């Protein structure tokens, strides 16, 4: 999505338009009224942050493949209507031409966007300099507008000042939203506050454009949202956006060049008894289907909203034999969103299958409204005896600067990070964990990693100044509430001055671009100064992470596995043929090592430099094998083989031309299956399994099955009916039995409750069914031709 839209889109939109409107320089220059064809033009670079607590803000993470990267470039021309703009090009500094495109037939803008996780990549692809937009309008002919991005004059990171108060507002009263000021803000700068309903994606409140009612300039520090804007039981997203303008075109058509930073956060109305919060079961730890789980693990169940802490219903089995609920203790933690379950006869049995089932109708959200459905899962315990306390094995924190290497030397990506982490010998041994930056008093909660027995904060920034603002050098304190050892507060000292080691520099990168299959792989680098095989002596450590092309970790080489300051060996058999891998090589300089404050645990804090680079294996990728079973009208796909630590996607087609994803499976050496009950609706159905692309969400499209009948007796089918939807232009035709199976072009991820319309075309007449909340996969639907239209 884009940060910028037109004034018209902002003032009259019905959907969620989060992006900034900057049609405002007319206020500064006393320009003329907007003409018919062009509303606004912009060239901007921006960074998007997220605030999840009162003190700490970091670049927004990509938690799923559909999330946009946090760093972006946008160049666009905004027309007054969808037909106002005919065509256009964007000329980059240096002369390259890129077509300006429309994102859809109803879109009013022609644009070119570029997004990245790396500031180096963003600035390489879209460098500072002069950008020229050449475009042709419907009524006013051609235009050529040049705008210069200069200086990288980004504003400071916006931060909500009254974050805690906004987590329990009274919807019937005015709501004050406050933020810390824009440093050096001026009346020529711009601030936007925008609030939207996360369930419907509709904007419910937005401040006005400069020159209009409610406009905020760069000196503003708060805004009041009127009473009754929000509703109890709804979830609301919000953003504060700071914009620095560095240049513009001050005659029609108005245009700006600038830099922005935005912060996303949530606003939550106070809980109202009986008004559902929309709570859902989210996840379990240990993860379902996981193996070799430490026996002294506890089990947690996470919900999306705060829950009523007096209600629960869980059925347990050990090796298929039911055991009573009284065999576990139960405690709600993390403000009632997580239920912690501990086995009273700890440890858990060795080499055992632990199965759980939650009857969600016996769980209620904090407003007292029950959930619905049944969820279940299982995990397999280790055969090893558990470790004795402590509940924490390692607590550590590094400030990190990032590099990438594609040639002889590494180059800074412009990114800096911080990673406060506690490592646990087993799952859920710590109830609560917060991290405090003593120098500035900022603190934040560490959150559980879904696939590891650890809690952490992952904070990333596109400048060292932003990192240091939130994670100031000095003392850092971990405040822990542990399962068996109670309260623990431990402090580590990073020192006052930066002390980053040199960037890791590979010396044999070229030789790593065609690695023979089945051989040991040696990585060579410029030696790390001061390294010793005992980091307590040398105060430096080396670590490496290897990820496949899907971003899945293949191996983590710990510091204890390194025996040299200048090389390591990746053993044969770890890398698969015909694949590209990303390697991150870490050099860390330890500033404080503590083995005393927390008996049995180790604390480490330091500075790190990490270099990321690619390696490539020779040969042809090994793909899984697929077999098909047919049982009582249901097709079962059995997928086996392939690579470990890799995602695969099962796809179907009815014509061998259009393939659509149905399910994804994780290969860990064990077969996985995909069931296709929809095969019974189709005359032909083809299957294939492929690699899941990097950052792909293998989401099923909205697919509708049903029968069209002449009247309500449902005795006469209507063949030849053209069936479509309001979602897209994809259609199908009913067969001789009046049946149809329509696979749309629209992903189904946001359509569990969002209404849409099913459209029937009967010769020269049509009929709409809806808009109704059909769901993403409606089946066995009946449509009556002769009933009155909706």
GROMACS .gro file of C-alpha atoms in nm, residues 207-555:
model
  349
  207UNK     CA    1  -0.676   1.519   1.044
  208UNK     CA    2  -0.730   1.770   0.766
  209UNK     CA    3  -0.493   1.879   0.496
  210UNK     CA    4  -0.302   2.205   0.545
  211UNK     CA    5  -0.535   2.485   0.458
  212UNK     CA    6  -0.840   2.280   0.555
  213UNK     CA    7  -1.016   2.235   0.887
  214UNK     CA    8  -0.816   2.023   1.130
  215UNK     CA    9  -0.486   2.057   0.946
  216UNK     CA   10  -0.169   1.998   1.152
  217UNK     CA   11   0.163   2.163   1.075
  218UNK     CA   12   0.503   2.059   1.205
  219UNK     CA   13   0.452   2.234   1.541
  220UNK     CA   14   0.148   2.026   1.648
  221UNK     CA   15   0.182   1.790   1.946
  222UNK     CA   16  -0.171   1.652   1.984
  223UNK     CA   17  -0.515   1.618   1.834
  224UNK     CA   18  -0.858   1.545   1.984
  225UNK     CA   19  -1.070   1.270   1.832
  226UNK     CA   20  -1.441   1.347   1.886
  227UNK     CA   21  -1.660   1.134   2.111
  228UNK     CA   22  -1.843   0.839   1.952
  229UNK     CA   23  -1.583   0.804   1.676
  230UNK     CA   24  -1.485   0.458   1.799
  231UNK     CA   25  -1.704   0.166   1.906
  232UNK     CA   26  -1.663  -0.073   2.198
  233UNK     CA   27  -1.548  -0.417   2.092
  234UNK     CA   28  -1.361  -0.298   1.782
  235UNK     CA   29  -0.986  -0.288   1.721
  236UNK     CA   30  -0.838   0.029   1.577
  237UNK     CA   31  -0.506   0.096   1.410
  238UNK     CA   32  -0.359   0.444   1.407
  239UNK     CA   33  -0.058   0.629   1.274
  240UNK     CA   34   0.127   0.952   1.330
  241UNK     CA   35   0.325   1.072   1.030
  242UNK     CA   36   0.595   1.343   1.025
  243UNK     CA   37   0.691   1.494   0.687
  244UNK     CA   38   0.990   1.714   0.600
  245UNK     CA   39   0.958   1.887   0.262
  246UNK     CA   40   1.285   1.964   0.081
  247UNK     CA   41   1.153   2.109  -0.243
  248UNK     CA   42   0.857   2.155  -0.467
  249UNK     CA   43   0.696   2.282  -0.783
  250UNK     CA   44   0.497   2.588  -0.683
  251UNK     CA   45   0.271   2.643  -0.982
  252UNK     CA   46   0.001   2.416  -1.118
  253UNK     CA   47   0.031   2.121  -1.101
  254UNK     CA   48   0.150   2.139  -0.739
  255UNK     CA   49   0.423   1.893  -0.636
  256UNK     CA   50   0.662   1.819  -0.350
  257UNK     CA   51   0.979   1.625  -0.277
  258UNK     CA   52   1.034   1.513   0.081
  259UNK     CA   53   1.114   1.258   0.350
  260UNK     CA   54   0.885   1.110   0.612
  261UNK     CA   55   0.875   0.884   0.916
  262UNK     CA   56   0.553   0.726   1.040
  263UNK     CA   57   0.464   0.522   1.347
  264UNK     CA   58   0.179   0.270   1.362
  265UNK     CA   59   0.010   0.181   1.692
  266UNK     CA   60  -0.323   0.059   1.829
  267UNK     CA   61  -0.608   0.238   2.006
  268UNK     CA   62  -0.834   0.016   2.217
  269UNK     CA   63  -1.175   0.116   2.354
  270UNK     CA   64  -1.239   0.016   2.716
  271UNK     CA   65  -1.398  -0.326   2.758
  272UNK     CA   66  -1.777  -0.315   2.774
  273UNK     CA   67  -1.952  -0.616   2.925
  274UNK     CA   68  -2.137  -0.819   2.663
  275UNK     CA   69  -1.975  -0.648   2.363
  276UNK     CA   70  -1.752  -0.906   2.193
  277UNK     CA   71  -1.386  -0.815   2.153
  278UNK     CA   72  -1.337  -1.043   1.855
  279UNK     CA   73  -1.093  -1.264   2.046
  280UNK     CA   74  -0.949  -1.566   1.866
  281UNK     CA   75  -0.715  -1.847   1.958
  282UNK     CA   76  -0.374  -1.761   1.808
  283UNK     CA   77  -0.108  -2.016   1.893
  284UNK     CA   78   0.031  -2.273   2.132
  285UNK     CA   79   0.382  -2.321   2.272
  286UNK     CA   80   0.542  -2.571   2.228
  287UNK     CA   81   0.430  -2.552   1.864
  288UNK     CA   82   0.192  -2.823   1.751
  289UNK     CA   83   0.362  -3.118   1.579
  290UNK     CA   84   0.701  -3.024   1.725
  291UNK     CA   85   0.931  -3.297   1.852
  292UNK     CA   86   1.209  -3.343   2.107
  293UNK     CA   87   1.048  -3.095   2.346
  294UNK     CA   88   1.233  -3.060   2.681
  295UNK     CA   89   1.038  -3.242   2.952
  296UNK     CA   90   1.036  -2.952   3.198
  297UNK     CA   91   0.848  -2.733   2.949
  298UNK     CA   92   0.517  -2.576   3.037
  299UNK     CA   93   0.245  -2.518   2.779
  300UNK     CA   94   0.093  -2.182   2.684
  301UNK     CA   95  -0.212  -2.092   2.478
  302UNK     CA   96  -0.220  -1.741   2.332
  303UNK     CA   97  -0.537  -1.548   2.242
  304UNK     CA   98  -0.561  -1.233   2.032
  305UNK     CA   99  -0.748  -1.036   2.299
  306UNK     CA  100  -0.766  -1.020   2.676
  307UNK     CA  101  -0.963  -1.314   2.814
  308UNK     CA  102  -1.191  -1.376   3.113
  309UNK     CA  103  -0.950  -1.550   3.345
  310UNK     CA  104  -1.204  -1.767   3.528
  311UNK     CA  105  -1.306  -1.984   3.233
  312UNK     CA  106  -1.118  -2.261   3.056
  313UNK     CA  107  -1.179  -2.610   2.921
  314UNK     CA  108  -0.885  -2.821   2.809
  315UNK     CA  109  -0.875  -3.194   2.741
  316UNK     CA  110  -0.536  -3.365   2.779
  317UNK     CA  111  -0.397  -3.695   2.656
  318UNK     CA  112  -0.061  -3.862   2.706
  319UNK     CA  113   0.015  -4.129   2.445
  320UNK     CA  114  -0.352  -4.140   2.353
  321UNK     CA  115  -0.476  -4.194   2.710
  322UNK     CA  116  -0.687  -3.920   2.862
  323UNK     CA  117  -0.573  -3.756   3.184
  324UNK     CA  118  -0.773  -3.522   3.406
  325UNK     CA  119  -0.745  -3.144   3.385
  326UNK     CA  120  -0.643  -3.149   3.752
  327UNK     CA  121  -0.303  -3.285   3.649
  328UNK     CA  122  -0.209  -2.932   3.540
  329UNK     CA  123  -0.198  -2.595   3.712
  330UNK     CA  124  -0.340  -2.297   3.522
  331UNK     CA  125  -0.244  -1.930   3.533
  332UNK     CA  126  -0.337  -1.640   3.307
  333UNK     CA  127  -0.038  -1.417   3.228
  334UNK     CA  128   0.046  -1.128   2.992
  335UNK     CA  129  -0.261  -0.928   3.091
  336UNK     CA  130  -0.498  -1.221   3.039
  337UNK     CA  131  -0.397  -1.304   2.682
  338UNK     CA  132  -0.191  -1.615   2.760
  339UNK     CA  133  -0.291  -1.922   2.962
  340UNK     CA  134   0.009  -2.096   3.123
  341UNK     CA  135  -0.039  -2.468   3.196
  342UNK     CA  136   0.219  -2.656   3.405
  343UNK     CA  137   0.226  -3.031   3.461
  344UNK     CA  138   0.199  -3.090   3.836
  345UNK     CA  139   0.394  -3.416   3.825
  346UNK     CA  140   0.677  -3.237   3.643
  347UNK     CA  141   0.866  -3.331   3.439
  348UNK     CA  142   0.650  -3.447   3.152
  349UNK     CA  143   0.684  -3.817   3.065
  350UNK     CA  144   0.979  -3.909   2.846
  351UNK     CA  145   0.933  -3.982   2.475
  352UNK     CA  146   0.559  -3.913   2.503
  353UNK     CA  147   0.296  -3.764   2.270
  354UNK     CA  148   0.117  -3.485   2.457
  355UNK     CA  149  -0.219  -3.397   2.298
  356UNK     CA  150  -0.441  -3.106   2.397
  357UNK     CA  151  -0.784  -2.985   2.282
  358UNK     CA  152  -0.952  -2.655   2.364
  359UNK     CA  153  -1.330  -2.623   2.362
  360UNK     CA  154  -1.337  -2.252   2.279
  361UNK     CA  155  -1.703  -2.221   2.378
  362UNK     CA  156  -1.580  -2.260   2.736
  363UNK     CA  157  -1.344  -1.965   2.698
  364UNK     CA  158  -1.476  -1.608   2.709
  365UNK     CA  159  -1.314  -1.279   2.622
  366UNK     CA  160  -1.273  -1.016   2.890
  367UNK     CA  161  -1.618  -0.878   2.804
  368UNK     CA  162  -1.772  -1.216   2.894
  369UNK     CA  163  -1.855  -1.323   2.538
  370UNK     CA  164  -1.772  -1.691   2.464
  371UNK     CA  165  -1.558  -1.792   2.168
  372UNK     CA  166  -1.659  -2.068   1.929
  373UNK     CA  167  -1.497  -2.377   1.783
  374UNK     CA  168  -1.254  -2.647   1.882
  375UNK     CA  169  -0.876  -2.642   1.838
  376UNK     CA  170  -0.630  -2.916   1.913
  377UNK     CA  171  -0.264  -3.000   1.874
  378UNK     CA  172   0.015  -3.220   2.003
  379UNK     CA  173   0.389  -3.233   2.058
  380UNK     CA  174   0.639  -3.507   2.138
  381UNK     CA  175   0.868  -3.489   2.439
  382UNK     CA  176   1.237  -3.567   2.451
  383UNK     CA  177   1.373  -3.892   2.593
  384UNK     CA  178   1.637  -3.696   2.789
  385UNK     CA  179   1.611  -3.602   3.153
  386UNK     CA  180   1.537  -3.231   3.199
  387UNK     CA  181   1.793  -2.976   3.301
  388UNK     CA  182   1.773  -2.854   3.657
  389UNK     CA  183   1.707  -2.487   3.728
  390UNK     CA  184   1.782  -2.211   3.650
  391UNK     CA  185   1.478  -2.123   3.440
  392UNK     CA  186   1.705  -1.905   3.224
  393UNK     CA  187   2.030  -2.027   3.070
  394UNK     CA  188   2.151  -1.708   2.897
  395UNK     CA  189   2.044  -1.343   2.892
  396UNK     CA  190   2.212  -1.121   2.639
  397UNK     CA  191   2.190  -0.803   2.434
  398UNK     CA  192   2.389  -0.666   2.139
  399UNK     CA  193   2.381  -0.341   1.951
  400UNK     CA  194   2.438  -0.438   1.588
  401UNK     CA  195   2.542  -0.260   1.271
  402UNK     CA  196   2.467  -0.433   0.939
  403UNK     CA  197   2.669  -0.482   0.620
  404UNK     CA  198   2.632  -0.674   0.298
  405UNK     CA  199   2.903  -0.805   0.065
  406UNK     CA  200   2.872  -0.872  -0.306
  407UNK     CA  201   3.231  -0.797  -0.405
  408UNK     CA  202   3.570  -0.770  -0.237
  409UNK     CA  203   3.461  -0.560   0.061
  410UNK     CA  204   3.147  -0.529   0.274
  411UNK     CA  205   2.929  -0.218   0.248
  412UNK     CA  206   2.700  -0.076   0.518
  413UNK     CA  207   2.329  -0.138   0.460
  414UNK     CA  208   2.244   0.164   0.676
  415UNK     CA  209   2.063  -0.056   0.928
  416UNK     CA  210   2.129  -0.081   1.302
  417UNK     CA  211   1.964  -0.312   1.551
  418UNK     CA  212   1.932  -0.432   1.907
  419UNK     CA  213   1.830  -0.781   2.027
  420UNK     CA  214   1.762  -0.818   2.404
  421UNK     CA  215   1.704  -1.193   2.450
  422UNK     CA  216   1.667  -1.454   2.722
  423UNK     CA  217   1.739  -1.818   2.634
  424UNK     CA  218   1.538  -2.082   2.822
  425UNK     CA  219   1.638  -2.448   2.868
  426UNK     CA  220   1.271  -2.540   2.814
  427UNK     CA  221   0.951  -2.373   2.690
  428UNK     CA  222   0.765  -2.122   2.908
  429UNK     CA  223   0.995  -2.122   3.212
  430UNK     CA  224   0.955  -1.743   3.240
  431UNK     CA  225   0.617  -1.581   3.305
  432UNK     CA  226   0.709  -1.219   3.240
  433UNK     CA  227   1.020  -1.050   3.105
  434UNK     CA  228   1.089  -0.679   3.056
  435UNK     CA  229   1.401  -0.500   2.943
  436UNK     CA  230   1.499  -0.156   3.074
  437UNK     CA  231   1.743   0.094   2.928
  438UNK     CA  232   1.873   0.255   3.246
  439UNK     CA  233   2.021   0.565   3.081
  440UNK     CA  234   1.685   0.689   2.951
  441UNK     CA  235   1.436   0.486   3.158
  442UNK     CA  236   1.275   0.322   2.855
  443UNK     CA  237   1.147  -0.033   2.898
  444UNK     CA  238   0.964  -0.294   2.693
  445UNK     CA  239   0.829  -0.647   2.718
  446UNK     CA  240   1.018  -0.939   2.567
  447UNK     CA  241   0.789  -1.161   2.362
  448UNK     CA  242   0.797  -1.537   2.302
  449UNK     CA  243   0.949  -1.676   1.987
  450UNK     CA  244   0.701  -1.911   1.820
  451UNK     CA  245   0.966  -2.168   1.726
  452UNK     CA  246   1.225  -2.136   2.002
  453UNK     CA  247   1.233  -2.149   2.380
  454UNK     CA  248   1.332  -1.784   2.417
  455UNK     CA  249   1.186  -1.439   2.470
  456UNK     CA  250   1.324  -1.138   2.288
  457UNK     CA  251   1.287  -0.792   2.139
  458UNK     CA  252   1.392  -0.741   1.776
  459UNK     CA  253   1.449  -0.371   1.715
  460UNK     CA  254   1.575  -0.242   1.380
  461UNK     CA  255   1.650   0.116   1.269
  462UNK     CA  256   1.766   0.288   0.952
  463UNK     CA  257   2.009   0.515   1.135
  464UNK     CA  258   2.247   0.493   1.429
  465UNK     CA  259   2.087   0.803   1.583
  466UNK     CA  260   1.748   0.630   1.598
  467UNK     CA  261   1.901   0.320   1.761
  468UNK     CA  262   2.084   0.530   2.019
  469UNK     CA  263   1.774   0.734   2.095
  470UNK     CA  264   1.587   0.429   2.218
  471UNK     CA  265   1.876   0.202   2.327
  472UNK     CA  266   2.121   0.445   2.484
  473UNK     CA  267   2.462   0.308   2.587
  474UNK     CA  268   2.519   0.226   2.953
  475UNK     CA  269   2.338  -0.018   3.183
  476UNK     CA  270   2.061  -0.252   3.070
  477UNK     CA  271   1.841  -0.450   3.311
  478UNK     CA  272   1.642  -0.771   3.260
  479UNK     CA  273   1.342  -0.794   3.497
  480UNK     CA  274   1.216  -1.154   3.504
  481UNK     CA  275   0.942  -1.352   3.678
  482UNK     CA  276   1.044  -1.716   3.649
  483UNK     CA  277   0.847  -2.034   3.700
  484UNK     CA  278   1.051  -2.188   3.980
  485UNK     CA  279   1.294  -1.916   4.089
  486UNK     CA  280   1.059  -1.620   4.129
  487UNK     CA  281   1.174  -1.264   4.063
  488UNK     CA  282   1.512  -1.204   3.905
  489UNK     CA  283   1.660  -0.862   3.818
  490UNK     CA  284   2.001  -0.863   3.648
  491UNK     CA  285   2.195  -0.573   3.500
  492UNK     CA  286   2.465  -0.566   3.234
  493UNK     CA  287   2.687  -0.271   3.142
  494UNK     CA  288   2.758  -0.189   2.777
  495UNK     CA  289   2.979   0.108   2.859
  496UNK     CA  290   2.938   0.467   2.752
  497UNK     CA  291   3.124   0.457   2.420
  498UNK     CA  292   3.053   0.263   2.099
  499UNK     CA  293   3.294  -0.024   2.036
  500UNK     CA  294   3.176  -0.204   1.722
  501UNK     CA  295   3.421  -0.459   1.576
  502UNK     CA  296   3.526  -0.437   1.212
  503UNK     CA  297   3.276  -0.563   0.958
  504UNK     CA  298   3.333  -0.931   0.868
  505UNK     CA  299   3.494  -0.939   0.522
  506UNK     CA  300   3.489  -1.261   0.316
  507UNK     CA  301   3.807  -1.335   0.121
  508UNK     CA  302   3.679  -1.626  -0.090
  509UNK     CA  303   3.330  -1.505  -0.183
  510UNK     CA  304   3.378  -1.564  -0.557
  511UNK     CA  305   3.464  -1.930  -0.496
  512UNK     CA  306   3.140  -1.974  -0.302
  513UNK     CA  307   2.916  -1.907  -0.603
  514UNK     CA  308   2.928  -2.260  -0.749
  515UNK     CA  309   2.984  -2.499  -0.462
  516UNK     CA  310   3.010  -2.865  -0.570
  517UNK     CA  311   2.736  -3.082  -0.424
  518UNK     CA  312   2.825  -3.308  -0.135
  519UNK     CA  313   3.150  -3.137  -0.034
  520UNK     CA  314   3.266  -2.948   0.273
  521UNK     CA  315   3.242  -2.571   0.228
  522UNK     CA  316   3.505  -2.342   0.380
  523UNK     CA  317   3.428  -1.977   0.452
  524UNK     CA  318   3.738  -1.756   0.478
  525UNK     CA  319   3.745  -1.402   0.611
  526UNK     CA  320   3.981  -1.133   0.735
  527UNK     CA  321   4.076  -1.249   1.087
  528UNK     CA  322   3.886  -1.101   1.380
  529UNK     CA  323   4.131  -0.906   1.592
  530UNK     CA  324   4.160  -1.027   1.950
  531UNK     CA  325   3.973  -1.351   1.888
  532UNK     CA  326   4.035  -1.647   2.122
  533UNK     CA  327   3.867  -1.986   2.142
  534UNK     CA  328   3.771  -1.879   2.494
  535UNK     CA  329   3.568  -1.560   2.465
  536UNK     CA  330   3.617  -1.500   2.834
  537UNK     CA  331   3.982  -1.442   2.739
  538UNK     CA  332   3.954  -1.270   2.402
  539UNK     CA  333   3.624  -1.085   2.462
  540UNK     CA  334   3.530  -1.152   2.100
  541UNK     CA  335   3.311  -1.422   1.945
  542UNK     CA  336   3.219  -1.535   1.594
  543UNK     CA  337   2.881  -1.681   1.493
  544UNK     CA  338   2.714  -1.761   1.161
  545UNK     CA  339   2.359  -1.817   1.043
  546UNK     CA  340   2.269  -1.991   0.716
  547UNK     CA  341   1.924  -1.939   0.562
  548UNK     CA  342   1.778  -2.090   0.247
  549UNK     CA  343   1.615  -1.879  -0.025
  550UNK     CA  344   1.284  -1.889   0.165
  551UNK     CA  345   1.440  -1.724   0.470
  552UNK     CA  346   1.429  -2.045   0.676
  553UNK     CA  347   1.724  -2.116   0.901
  554UNK     CA  348   1.929  -2.413   0.782
  555UNK     CA  349   2.200  -2.390   1.047
   0.00000   0.00000   0.00000
